[in-house]
PDB file of N, CA and C in Angstrom:
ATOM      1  N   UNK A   1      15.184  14.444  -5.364  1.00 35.00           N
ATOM      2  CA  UNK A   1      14.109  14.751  -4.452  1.00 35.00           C
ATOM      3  C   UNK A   1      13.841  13.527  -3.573  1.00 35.00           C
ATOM      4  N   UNK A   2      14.365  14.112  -2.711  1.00 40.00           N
ATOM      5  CA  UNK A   2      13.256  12.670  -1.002  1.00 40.00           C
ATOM      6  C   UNK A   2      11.940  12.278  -1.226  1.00 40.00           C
ATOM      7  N   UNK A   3      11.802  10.926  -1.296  1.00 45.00           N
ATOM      8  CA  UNK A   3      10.489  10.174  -1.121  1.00 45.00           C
ATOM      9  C   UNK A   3       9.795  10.705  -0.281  1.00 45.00           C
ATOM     10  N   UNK A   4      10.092  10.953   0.898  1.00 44.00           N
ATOM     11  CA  UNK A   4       9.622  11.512   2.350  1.00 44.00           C
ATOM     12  C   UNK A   4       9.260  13.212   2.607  1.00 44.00           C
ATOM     13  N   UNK A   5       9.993  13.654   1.872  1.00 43.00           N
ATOM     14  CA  UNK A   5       9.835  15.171   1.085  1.00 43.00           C
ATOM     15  C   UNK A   5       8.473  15.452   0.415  1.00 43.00           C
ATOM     16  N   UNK A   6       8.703  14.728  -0.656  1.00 49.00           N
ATOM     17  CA  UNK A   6       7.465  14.449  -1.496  1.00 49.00           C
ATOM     18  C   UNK A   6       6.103  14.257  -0.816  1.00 49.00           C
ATOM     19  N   UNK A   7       6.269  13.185  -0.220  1.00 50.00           N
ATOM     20  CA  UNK A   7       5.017  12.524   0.548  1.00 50.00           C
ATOM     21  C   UNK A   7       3.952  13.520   1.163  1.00 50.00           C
ATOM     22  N   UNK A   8       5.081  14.407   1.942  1.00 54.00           N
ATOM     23  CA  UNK A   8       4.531  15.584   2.745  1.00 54.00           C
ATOM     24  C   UNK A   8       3.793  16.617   2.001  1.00 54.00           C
ATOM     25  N   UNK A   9       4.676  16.862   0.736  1.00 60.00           N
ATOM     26  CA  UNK A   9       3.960  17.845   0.143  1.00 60.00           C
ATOM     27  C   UNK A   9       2.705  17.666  -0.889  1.00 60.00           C
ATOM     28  N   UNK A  10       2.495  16.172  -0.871  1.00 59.00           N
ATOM     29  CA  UNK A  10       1.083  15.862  -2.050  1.00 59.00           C
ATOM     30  C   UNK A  10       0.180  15.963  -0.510  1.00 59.00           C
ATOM     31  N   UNK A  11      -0.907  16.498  -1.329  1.00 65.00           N
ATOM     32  CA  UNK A  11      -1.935  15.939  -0.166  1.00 65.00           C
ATOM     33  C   UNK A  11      -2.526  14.899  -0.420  1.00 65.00           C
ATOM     34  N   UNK A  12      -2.965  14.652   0.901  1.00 63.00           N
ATOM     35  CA  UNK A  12      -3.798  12.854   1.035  1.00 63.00           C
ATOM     36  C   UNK A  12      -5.059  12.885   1.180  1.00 63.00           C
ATOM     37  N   UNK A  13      -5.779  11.963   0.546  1.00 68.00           N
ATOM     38  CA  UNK A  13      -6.880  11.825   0.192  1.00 68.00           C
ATOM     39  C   UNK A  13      -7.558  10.176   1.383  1.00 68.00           C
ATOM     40  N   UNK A  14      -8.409  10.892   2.141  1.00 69.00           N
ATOM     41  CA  UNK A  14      -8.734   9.292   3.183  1.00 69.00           C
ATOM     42  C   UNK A  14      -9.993   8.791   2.062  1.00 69.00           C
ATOM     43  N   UNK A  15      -9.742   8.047   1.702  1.00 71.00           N
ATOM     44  CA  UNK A  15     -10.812   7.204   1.153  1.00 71.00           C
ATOM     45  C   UNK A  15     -11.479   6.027   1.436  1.00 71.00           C
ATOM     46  N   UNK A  16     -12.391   5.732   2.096  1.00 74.00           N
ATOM     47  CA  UNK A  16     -12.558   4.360   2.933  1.00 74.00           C
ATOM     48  C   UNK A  16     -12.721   3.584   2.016  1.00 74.00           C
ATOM     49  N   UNK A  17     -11.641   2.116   1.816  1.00 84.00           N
ATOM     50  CA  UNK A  17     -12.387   1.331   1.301  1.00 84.00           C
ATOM     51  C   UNK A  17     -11.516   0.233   0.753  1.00 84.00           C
ATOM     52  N   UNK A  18     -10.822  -0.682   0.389  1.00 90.00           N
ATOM     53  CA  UNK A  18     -10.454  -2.183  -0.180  1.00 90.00           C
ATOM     54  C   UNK A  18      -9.246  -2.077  -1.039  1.00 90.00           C
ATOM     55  N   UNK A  19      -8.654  -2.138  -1.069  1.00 92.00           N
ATOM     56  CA  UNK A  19      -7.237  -2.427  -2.453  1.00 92.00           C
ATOM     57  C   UNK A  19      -7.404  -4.151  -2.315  1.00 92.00           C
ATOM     58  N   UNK A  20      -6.716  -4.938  -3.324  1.00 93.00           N
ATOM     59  CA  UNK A  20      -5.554  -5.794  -3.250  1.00 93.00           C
ATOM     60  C   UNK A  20      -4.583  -5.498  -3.640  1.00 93.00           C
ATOM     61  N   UNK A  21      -3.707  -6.395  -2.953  1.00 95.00           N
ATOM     62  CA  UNK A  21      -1.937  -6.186  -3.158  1.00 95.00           C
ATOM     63  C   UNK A  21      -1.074  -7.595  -3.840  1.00 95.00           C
ATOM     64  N   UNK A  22      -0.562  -7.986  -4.212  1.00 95.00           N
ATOM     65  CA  UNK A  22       0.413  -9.321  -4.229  1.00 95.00           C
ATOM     66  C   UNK A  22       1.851  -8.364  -4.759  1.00 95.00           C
ATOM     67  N   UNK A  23       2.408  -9.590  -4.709  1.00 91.00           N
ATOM     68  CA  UNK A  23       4.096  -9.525  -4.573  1.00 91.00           C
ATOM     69  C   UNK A  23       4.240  -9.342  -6.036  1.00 91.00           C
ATOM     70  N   UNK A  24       3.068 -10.078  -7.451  1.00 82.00           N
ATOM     71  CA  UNK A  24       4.237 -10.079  -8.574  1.00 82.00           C
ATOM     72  C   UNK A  24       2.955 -10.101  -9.246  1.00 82.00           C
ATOM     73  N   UNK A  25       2.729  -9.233 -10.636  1.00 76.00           N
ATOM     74  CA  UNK A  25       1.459  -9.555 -11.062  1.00 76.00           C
ATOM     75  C   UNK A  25       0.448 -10.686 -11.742  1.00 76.00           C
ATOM     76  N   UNK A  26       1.001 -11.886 -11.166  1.00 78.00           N
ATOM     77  CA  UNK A  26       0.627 -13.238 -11.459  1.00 78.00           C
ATOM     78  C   UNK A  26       0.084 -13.899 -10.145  1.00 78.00           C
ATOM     79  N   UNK A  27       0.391 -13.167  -9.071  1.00 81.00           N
ATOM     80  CA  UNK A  27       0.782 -13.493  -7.247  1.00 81.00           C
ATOM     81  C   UNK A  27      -0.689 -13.722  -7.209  1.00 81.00           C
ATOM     82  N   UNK A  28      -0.917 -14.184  -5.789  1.00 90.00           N
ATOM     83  CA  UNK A  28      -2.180 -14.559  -5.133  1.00 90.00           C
ATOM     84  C   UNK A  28      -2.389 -13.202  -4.779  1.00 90.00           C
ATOM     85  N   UNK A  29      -3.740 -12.639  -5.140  1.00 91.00           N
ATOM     86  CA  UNK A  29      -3.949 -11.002  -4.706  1.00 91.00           C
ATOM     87  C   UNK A  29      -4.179 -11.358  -2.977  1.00 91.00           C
ATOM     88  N   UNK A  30      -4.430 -10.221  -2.061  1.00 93.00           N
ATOM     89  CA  UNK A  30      -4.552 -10.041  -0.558  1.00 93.00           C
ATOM     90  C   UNK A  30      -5.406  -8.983  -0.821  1.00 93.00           C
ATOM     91  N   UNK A  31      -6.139  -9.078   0.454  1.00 93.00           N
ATOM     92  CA  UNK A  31      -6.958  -7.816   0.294  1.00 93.00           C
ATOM     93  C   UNK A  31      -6.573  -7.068   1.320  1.00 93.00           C
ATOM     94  N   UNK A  32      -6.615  -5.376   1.197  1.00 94.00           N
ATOM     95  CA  UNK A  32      -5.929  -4.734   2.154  1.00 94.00           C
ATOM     96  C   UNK A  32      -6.909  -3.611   2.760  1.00 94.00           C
ATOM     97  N   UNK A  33      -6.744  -3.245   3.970  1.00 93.00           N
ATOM     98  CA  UNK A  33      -7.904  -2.124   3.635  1.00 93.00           C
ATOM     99  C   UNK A  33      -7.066  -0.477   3.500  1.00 93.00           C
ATOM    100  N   UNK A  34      -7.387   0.580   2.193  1.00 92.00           N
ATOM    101  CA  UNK A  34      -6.839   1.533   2.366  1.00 92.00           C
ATOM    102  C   UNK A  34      -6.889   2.914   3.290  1.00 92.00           C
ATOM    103  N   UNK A  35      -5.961   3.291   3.538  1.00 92.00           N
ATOM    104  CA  UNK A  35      -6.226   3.911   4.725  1.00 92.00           C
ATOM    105  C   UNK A  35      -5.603   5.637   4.177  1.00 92.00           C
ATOM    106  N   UNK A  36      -4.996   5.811   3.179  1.00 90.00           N
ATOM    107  CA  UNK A  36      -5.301   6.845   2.551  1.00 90.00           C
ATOM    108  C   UNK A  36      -4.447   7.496   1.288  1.00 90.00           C
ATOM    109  N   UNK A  37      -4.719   7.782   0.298  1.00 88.00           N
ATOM    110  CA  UNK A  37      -3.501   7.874  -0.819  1.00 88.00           C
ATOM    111  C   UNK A  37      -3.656   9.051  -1.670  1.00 88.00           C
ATOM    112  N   UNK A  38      -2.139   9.610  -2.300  1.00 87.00           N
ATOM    113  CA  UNK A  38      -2.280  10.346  -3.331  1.00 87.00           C
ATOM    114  C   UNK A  38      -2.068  10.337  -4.678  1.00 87.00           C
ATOM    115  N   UNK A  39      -1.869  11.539  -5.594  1.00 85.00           N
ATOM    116  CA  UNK A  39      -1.378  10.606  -7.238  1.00 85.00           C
ATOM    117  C   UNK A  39      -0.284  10.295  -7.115  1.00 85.00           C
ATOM    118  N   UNK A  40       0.521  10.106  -6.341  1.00 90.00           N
ATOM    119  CA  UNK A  40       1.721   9.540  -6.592  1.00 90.00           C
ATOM    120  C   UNK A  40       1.951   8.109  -5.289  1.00 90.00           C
ATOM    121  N   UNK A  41       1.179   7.760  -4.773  1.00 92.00           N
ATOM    122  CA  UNK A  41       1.425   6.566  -3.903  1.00 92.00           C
ATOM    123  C   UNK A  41       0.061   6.277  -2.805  1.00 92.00           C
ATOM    124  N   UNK A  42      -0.018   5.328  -2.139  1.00 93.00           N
ATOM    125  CA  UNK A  42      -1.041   5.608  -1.244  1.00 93.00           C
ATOM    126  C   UNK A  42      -0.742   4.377   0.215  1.00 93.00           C
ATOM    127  N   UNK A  43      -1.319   4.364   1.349  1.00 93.00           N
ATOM    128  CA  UNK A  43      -0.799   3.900   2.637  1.00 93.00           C
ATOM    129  C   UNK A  43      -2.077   2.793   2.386  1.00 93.00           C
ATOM    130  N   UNK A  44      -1.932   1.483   2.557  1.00 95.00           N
ATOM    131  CA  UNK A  44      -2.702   0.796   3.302  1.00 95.00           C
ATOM    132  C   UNK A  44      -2.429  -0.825   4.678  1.00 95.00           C
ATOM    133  N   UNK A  45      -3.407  -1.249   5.019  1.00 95.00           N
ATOM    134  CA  UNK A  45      -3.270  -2.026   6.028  1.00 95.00           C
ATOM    135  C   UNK A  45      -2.686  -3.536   5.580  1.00 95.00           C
ATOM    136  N   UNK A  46      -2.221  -4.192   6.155  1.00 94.00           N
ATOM    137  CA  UNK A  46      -1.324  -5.325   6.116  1.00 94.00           C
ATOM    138  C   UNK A  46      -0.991  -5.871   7.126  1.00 94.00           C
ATOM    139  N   UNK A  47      -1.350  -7.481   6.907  1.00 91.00           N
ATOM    140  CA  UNK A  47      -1.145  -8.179   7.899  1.00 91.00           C
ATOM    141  C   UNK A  47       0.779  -8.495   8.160  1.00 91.00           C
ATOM    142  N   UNK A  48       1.457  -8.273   7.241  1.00 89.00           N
ATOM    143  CA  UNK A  48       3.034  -8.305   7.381  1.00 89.00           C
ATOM    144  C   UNK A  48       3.590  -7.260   6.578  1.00 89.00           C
ATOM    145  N   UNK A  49       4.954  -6.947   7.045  1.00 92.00           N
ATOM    146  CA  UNK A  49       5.587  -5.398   7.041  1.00 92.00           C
ATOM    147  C   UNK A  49       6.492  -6.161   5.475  1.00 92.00           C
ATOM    148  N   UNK A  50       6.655  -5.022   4.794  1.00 95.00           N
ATOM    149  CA  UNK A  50       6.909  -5.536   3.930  1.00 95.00           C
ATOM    150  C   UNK A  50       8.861  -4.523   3.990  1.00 95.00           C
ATOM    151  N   UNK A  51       9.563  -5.049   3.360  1.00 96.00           N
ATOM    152  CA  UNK A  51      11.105  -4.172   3.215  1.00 96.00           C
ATOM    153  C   UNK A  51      10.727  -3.133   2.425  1.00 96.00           C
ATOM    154  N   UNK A  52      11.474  -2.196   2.304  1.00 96.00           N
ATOM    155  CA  UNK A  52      11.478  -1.083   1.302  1.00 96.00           C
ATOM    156  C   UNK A  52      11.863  -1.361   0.254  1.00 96.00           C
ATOM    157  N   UNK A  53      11.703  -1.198  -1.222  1.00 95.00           N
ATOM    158  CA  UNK A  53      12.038  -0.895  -2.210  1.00 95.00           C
ATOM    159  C   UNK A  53      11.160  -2.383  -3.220  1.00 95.00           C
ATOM    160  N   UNK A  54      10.294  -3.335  -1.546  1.00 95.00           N
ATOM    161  CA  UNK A  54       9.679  -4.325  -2.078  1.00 95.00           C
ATOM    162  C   UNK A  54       8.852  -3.858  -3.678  1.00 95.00           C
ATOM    163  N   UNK A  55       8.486  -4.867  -4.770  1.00 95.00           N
ATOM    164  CA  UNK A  55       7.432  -4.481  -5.272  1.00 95.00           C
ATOM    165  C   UNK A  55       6.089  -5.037  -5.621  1.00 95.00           C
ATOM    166  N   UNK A  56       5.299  -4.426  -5.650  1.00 96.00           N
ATOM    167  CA  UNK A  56       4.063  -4.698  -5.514  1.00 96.00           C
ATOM    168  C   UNK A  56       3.226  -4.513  -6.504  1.00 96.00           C
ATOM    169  N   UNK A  57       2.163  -5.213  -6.694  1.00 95.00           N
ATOM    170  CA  UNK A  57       1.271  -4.521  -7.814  1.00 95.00           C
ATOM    171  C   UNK A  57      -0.406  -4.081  -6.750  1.00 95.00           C
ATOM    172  N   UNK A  58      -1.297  -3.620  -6.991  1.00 94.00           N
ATOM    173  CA  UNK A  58      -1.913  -2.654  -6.249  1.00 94.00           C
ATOM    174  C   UNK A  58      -2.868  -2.794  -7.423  1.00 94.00           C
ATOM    175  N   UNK A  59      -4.112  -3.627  -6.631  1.00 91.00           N
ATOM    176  CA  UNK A  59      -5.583  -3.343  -8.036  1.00 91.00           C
ATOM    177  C   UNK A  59      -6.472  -2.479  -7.363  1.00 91.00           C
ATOM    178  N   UNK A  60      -7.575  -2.600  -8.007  1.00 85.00           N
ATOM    179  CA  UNK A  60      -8.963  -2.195  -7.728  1.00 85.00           C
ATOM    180  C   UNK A  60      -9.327  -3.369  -7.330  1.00 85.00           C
ATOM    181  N   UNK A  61     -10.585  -3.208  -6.371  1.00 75.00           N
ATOM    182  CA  UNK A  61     -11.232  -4.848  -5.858  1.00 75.00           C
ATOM    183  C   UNK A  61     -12.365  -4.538  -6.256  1.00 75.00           C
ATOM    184  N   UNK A  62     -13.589  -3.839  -6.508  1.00 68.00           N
ATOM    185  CA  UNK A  62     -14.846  -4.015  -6.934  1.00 68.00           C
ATOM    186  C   UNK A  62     -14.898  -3.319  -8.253  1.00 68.00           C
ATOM    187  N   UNK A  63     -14.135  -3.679  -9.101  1.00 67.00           N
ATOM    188  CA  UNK A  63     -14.263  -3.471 -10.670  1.00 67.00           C
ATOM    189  C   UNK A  63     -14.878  -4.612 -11.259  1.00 67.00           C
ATOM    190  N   UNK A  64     -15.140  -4.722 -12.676  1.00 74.00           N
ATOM    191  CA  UNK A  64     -15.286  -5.854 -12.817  1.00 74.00           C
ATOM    192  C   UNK A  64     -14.138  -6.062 -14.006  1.00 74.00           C
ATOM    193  N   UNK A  65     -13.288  -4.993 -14.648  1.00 77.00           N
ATOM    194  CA  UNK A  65     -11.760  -5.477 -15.209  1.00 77.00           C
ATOM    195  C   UNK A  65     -11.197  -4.049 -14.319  1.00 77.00           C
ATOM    196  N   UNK A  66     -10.602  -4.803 -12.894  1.00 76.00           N
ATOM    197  CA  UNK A  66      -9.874  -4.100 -11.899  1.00 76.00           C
ATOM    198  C   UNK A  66      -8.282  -3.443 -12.678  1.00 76.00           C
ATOM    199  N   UNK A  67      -8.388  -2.578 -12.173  1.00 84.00           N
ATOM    200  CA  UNK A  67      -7.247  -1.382 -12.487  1.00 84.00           C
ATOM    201  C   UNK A  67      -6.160  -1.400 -11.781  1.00 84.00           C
ATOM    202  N   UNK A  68      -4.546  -2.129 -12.403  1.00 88.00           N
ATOM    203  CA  UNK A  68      -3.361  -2.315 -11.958  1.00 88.00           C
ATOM    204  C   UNK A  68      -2.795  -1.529 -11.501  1.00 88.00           C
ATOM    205  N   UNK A  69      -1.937  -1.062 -10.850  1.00 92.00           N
ATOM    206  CA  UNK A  69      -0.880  -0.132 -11.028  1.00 92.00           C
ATOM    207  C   UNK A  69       0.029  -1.013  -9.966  1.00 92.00           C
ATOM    208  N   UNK A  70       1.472  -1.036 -10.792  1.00 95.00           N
ATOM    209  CA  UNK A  70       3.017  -1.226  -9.892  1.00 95.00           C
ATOM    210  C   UNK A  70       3.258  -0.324  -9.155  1.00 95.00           C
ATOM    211  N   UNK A  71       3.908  -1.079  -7.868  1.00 96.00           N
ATOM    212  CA  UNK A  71       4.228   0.278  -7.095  1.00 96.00           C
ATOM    213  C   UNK A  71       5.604  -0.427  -6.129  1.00 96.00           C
ATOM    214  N   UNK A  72       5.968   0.485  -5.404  1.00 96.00           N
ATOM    215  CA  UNK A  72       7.176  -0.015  -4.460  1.00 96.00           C
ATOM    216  C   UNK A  72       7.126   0.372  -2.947  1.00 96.00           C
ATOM    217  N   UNK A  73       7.537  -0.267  -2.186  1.00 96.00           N
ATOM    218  CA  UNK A  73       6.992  -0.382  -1.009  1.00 96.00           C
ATOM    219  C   UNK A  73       8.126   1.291  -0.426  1.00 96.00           C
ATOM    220  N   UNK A  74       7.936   2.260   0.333  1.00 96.00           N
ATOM    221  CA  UNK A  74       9.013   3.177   0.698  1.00 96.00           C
ATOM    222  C   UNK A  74       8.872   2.754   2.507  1.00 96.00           C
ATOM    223  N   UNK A  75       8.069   2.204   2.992  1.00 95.00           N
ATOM    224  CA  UNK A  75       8.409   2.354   4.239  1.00 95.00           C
ATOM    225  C   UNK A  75       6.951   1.375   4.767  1.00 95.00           C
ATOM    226  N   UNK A  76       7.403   1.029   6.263  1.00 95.00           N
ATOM    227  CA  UNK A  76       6.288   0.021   6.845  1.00 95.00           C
ATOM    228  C   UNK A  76       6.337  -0.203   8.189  1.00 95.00           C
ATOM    229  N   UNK A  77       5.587  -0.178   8.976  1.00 93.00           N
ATOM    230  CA  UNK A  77       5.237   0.335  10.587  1.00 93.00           C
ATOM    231  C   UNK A  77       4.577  -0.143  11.159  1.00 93.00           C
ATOM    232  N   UNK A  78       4.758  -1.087  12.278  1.00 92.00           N
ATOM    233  CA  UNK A  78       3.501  -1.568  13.173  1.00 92.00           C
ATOM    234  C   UNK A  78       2.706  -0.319  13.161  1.00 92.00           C
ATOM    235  N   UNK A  79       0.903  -0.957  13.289  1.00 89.00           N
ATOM    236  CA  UNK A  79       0.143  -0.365  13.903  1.00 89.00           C
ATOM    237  C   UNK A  79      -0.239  -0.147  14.954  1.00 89.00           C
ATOM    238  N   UNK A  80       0.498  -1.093  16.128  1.00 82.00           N
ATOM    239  CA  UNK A  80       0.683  -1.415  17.321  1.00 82.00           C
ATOM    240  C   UNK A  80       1.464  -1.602  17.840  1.00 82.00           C
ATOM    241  N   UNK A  81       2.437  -1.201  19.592  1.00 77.00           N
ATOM    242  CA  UNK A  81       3.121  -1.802  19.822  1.00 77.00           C
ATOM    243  C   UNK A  81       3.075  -3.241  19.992  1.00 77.00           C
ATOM    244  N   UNK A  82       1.952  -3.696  20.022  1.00 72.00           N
ATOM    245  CA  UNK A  82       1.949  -5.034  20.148  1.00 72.00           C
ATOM    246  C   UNK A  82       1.886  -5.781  18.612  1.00 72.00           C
ATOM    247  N   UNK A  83       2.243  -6.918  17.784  1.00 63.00           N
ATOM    248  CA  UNK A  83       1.670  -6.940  16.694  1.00 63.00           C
ATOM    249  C   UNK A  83       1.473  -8.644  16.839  1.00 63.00           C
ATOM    250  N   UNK A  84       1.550  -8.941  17.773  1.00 72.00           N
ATOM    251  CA  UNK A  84       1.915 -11.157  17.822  1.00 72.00           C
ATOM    252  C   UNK A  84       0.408 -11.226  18.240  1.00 72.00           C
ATOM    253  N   UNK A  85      -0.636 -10.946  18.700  1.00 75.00           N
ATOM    254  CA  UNK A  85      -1.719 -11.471  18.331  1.00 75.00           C
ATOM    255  C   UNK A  85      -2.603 -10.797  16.977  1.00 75.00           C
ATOM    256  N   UNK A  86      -2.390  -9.632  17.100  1.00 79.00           N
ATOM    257  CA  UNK A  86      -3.313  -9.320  15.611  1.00 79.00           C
ATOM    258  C   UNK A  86      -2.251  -8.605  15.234  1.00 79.00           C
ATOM    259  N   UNK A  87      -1.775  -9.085  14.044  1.00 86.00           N
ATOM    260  CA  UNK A  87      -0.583  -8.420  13.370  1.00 86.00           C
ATOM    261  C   UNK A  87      -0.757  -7.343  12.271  1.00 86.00           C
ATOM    262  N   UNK A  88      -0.833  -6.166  11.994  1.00 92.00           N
ATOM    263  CA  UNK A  88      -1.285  -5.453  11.521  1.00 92.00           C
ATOM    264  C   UNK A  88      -0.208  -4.029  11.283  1.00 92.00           C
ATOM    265  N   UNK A  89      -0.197  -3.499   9.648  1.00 95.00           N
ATOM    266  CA  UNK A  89       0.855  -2.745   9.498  1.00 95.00           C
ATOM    267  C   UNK A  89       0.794  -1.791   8.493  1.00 95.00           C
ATOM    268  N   UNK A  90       0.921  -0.881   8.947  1.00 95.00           N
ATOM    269  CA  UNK A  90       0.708   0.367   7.641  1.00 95.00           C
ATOM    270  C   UNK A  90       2.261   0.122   6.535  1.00 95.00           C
ATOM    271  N   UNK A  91       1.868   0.271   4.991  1.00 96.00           N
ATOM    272  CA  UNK A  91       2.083   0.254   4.010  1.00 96.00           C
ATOM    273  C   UNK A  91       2.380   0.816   3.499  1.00 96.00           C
ATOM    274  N   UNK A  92       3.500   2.112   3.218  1.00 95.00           N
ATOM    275  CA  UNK A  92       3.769   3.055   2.131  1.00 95.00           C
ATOM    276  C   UNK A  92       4.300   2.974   1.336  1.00 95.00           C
ATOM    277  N   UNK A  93       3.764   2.944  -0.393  1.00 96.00           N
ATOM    278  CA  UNK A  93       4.009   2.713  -1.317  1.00 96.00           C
ATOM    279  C   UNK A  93       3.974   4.098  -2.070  1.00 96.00           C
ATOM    280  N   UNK A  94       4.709   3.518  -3.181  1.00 95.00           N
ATOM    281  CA  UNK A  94       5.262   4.896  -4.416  1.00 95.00           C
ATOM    282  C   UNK A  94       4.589   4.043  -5.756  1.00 95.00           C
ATOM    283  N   UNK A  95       4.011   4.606  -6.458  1.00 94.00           N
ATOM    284  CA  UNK A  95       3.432   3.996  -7.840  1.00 94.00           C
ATOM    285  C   UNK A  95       5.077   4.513  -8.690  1.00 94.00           C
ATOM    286  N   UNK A  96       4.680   3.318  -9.807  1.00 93.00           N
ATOM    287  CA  UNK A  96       6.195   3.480 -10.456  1.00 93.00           C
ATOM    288  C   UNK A  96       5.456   2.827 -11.755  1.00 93.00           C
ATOM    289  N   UNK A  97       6.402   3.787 -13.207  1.00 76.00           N
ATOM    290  CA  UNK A  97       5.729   3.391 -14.112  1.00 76.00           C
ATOM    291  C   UNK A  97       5.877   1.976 -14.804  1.00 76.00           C
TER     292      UNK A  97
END
């Protein structure tokens, strides 16, 4: 089954509001803002595009013992044609167990 297949057929949920992200679950967290997700992955904002198959770990930010989940990057897109003064980039990730 296609990642991209899939994607289409979960529905998405817009939820306003904060993730962090880092590269490794020891990494310096980032804060991202989410822009909308389902049970199986979710899109958020980023200041740099990340490769596909990158991985990531993905918390909660206003917990007070924030909630992990690994995930892998499937795809990543300026938000702009322009991106060299405010660099900014949507995020699609796949949670992975």
């Amino acid at each position: 089954m296609s990642v991209f297949l899939d994607e289409r057929n979960n529905k998405r949920m817009h939820i306003p509001g904060t993730i962090q992200y880092s590269r490794s679950p020891t990494g310096d967290y980032r804060d991202a803002d989410l822009l909308n997700c389902t049970d199986r992955g979710l899109c958020f904002q980023s200041k740099c595009p990340y490769l596909p198959e990158t991985s990531l770990v993905i918390r909660s930010k206003n917990r007070k013992n924030p909630y992990r989940q690994f995930a892998k990057v499937v795809w990543s897109r300026p938000m702009s044609p322009t991106t060299r003064e405010n660099p900014a980039y949507r995020v699609g990730v796949i949670f992975i167990s």
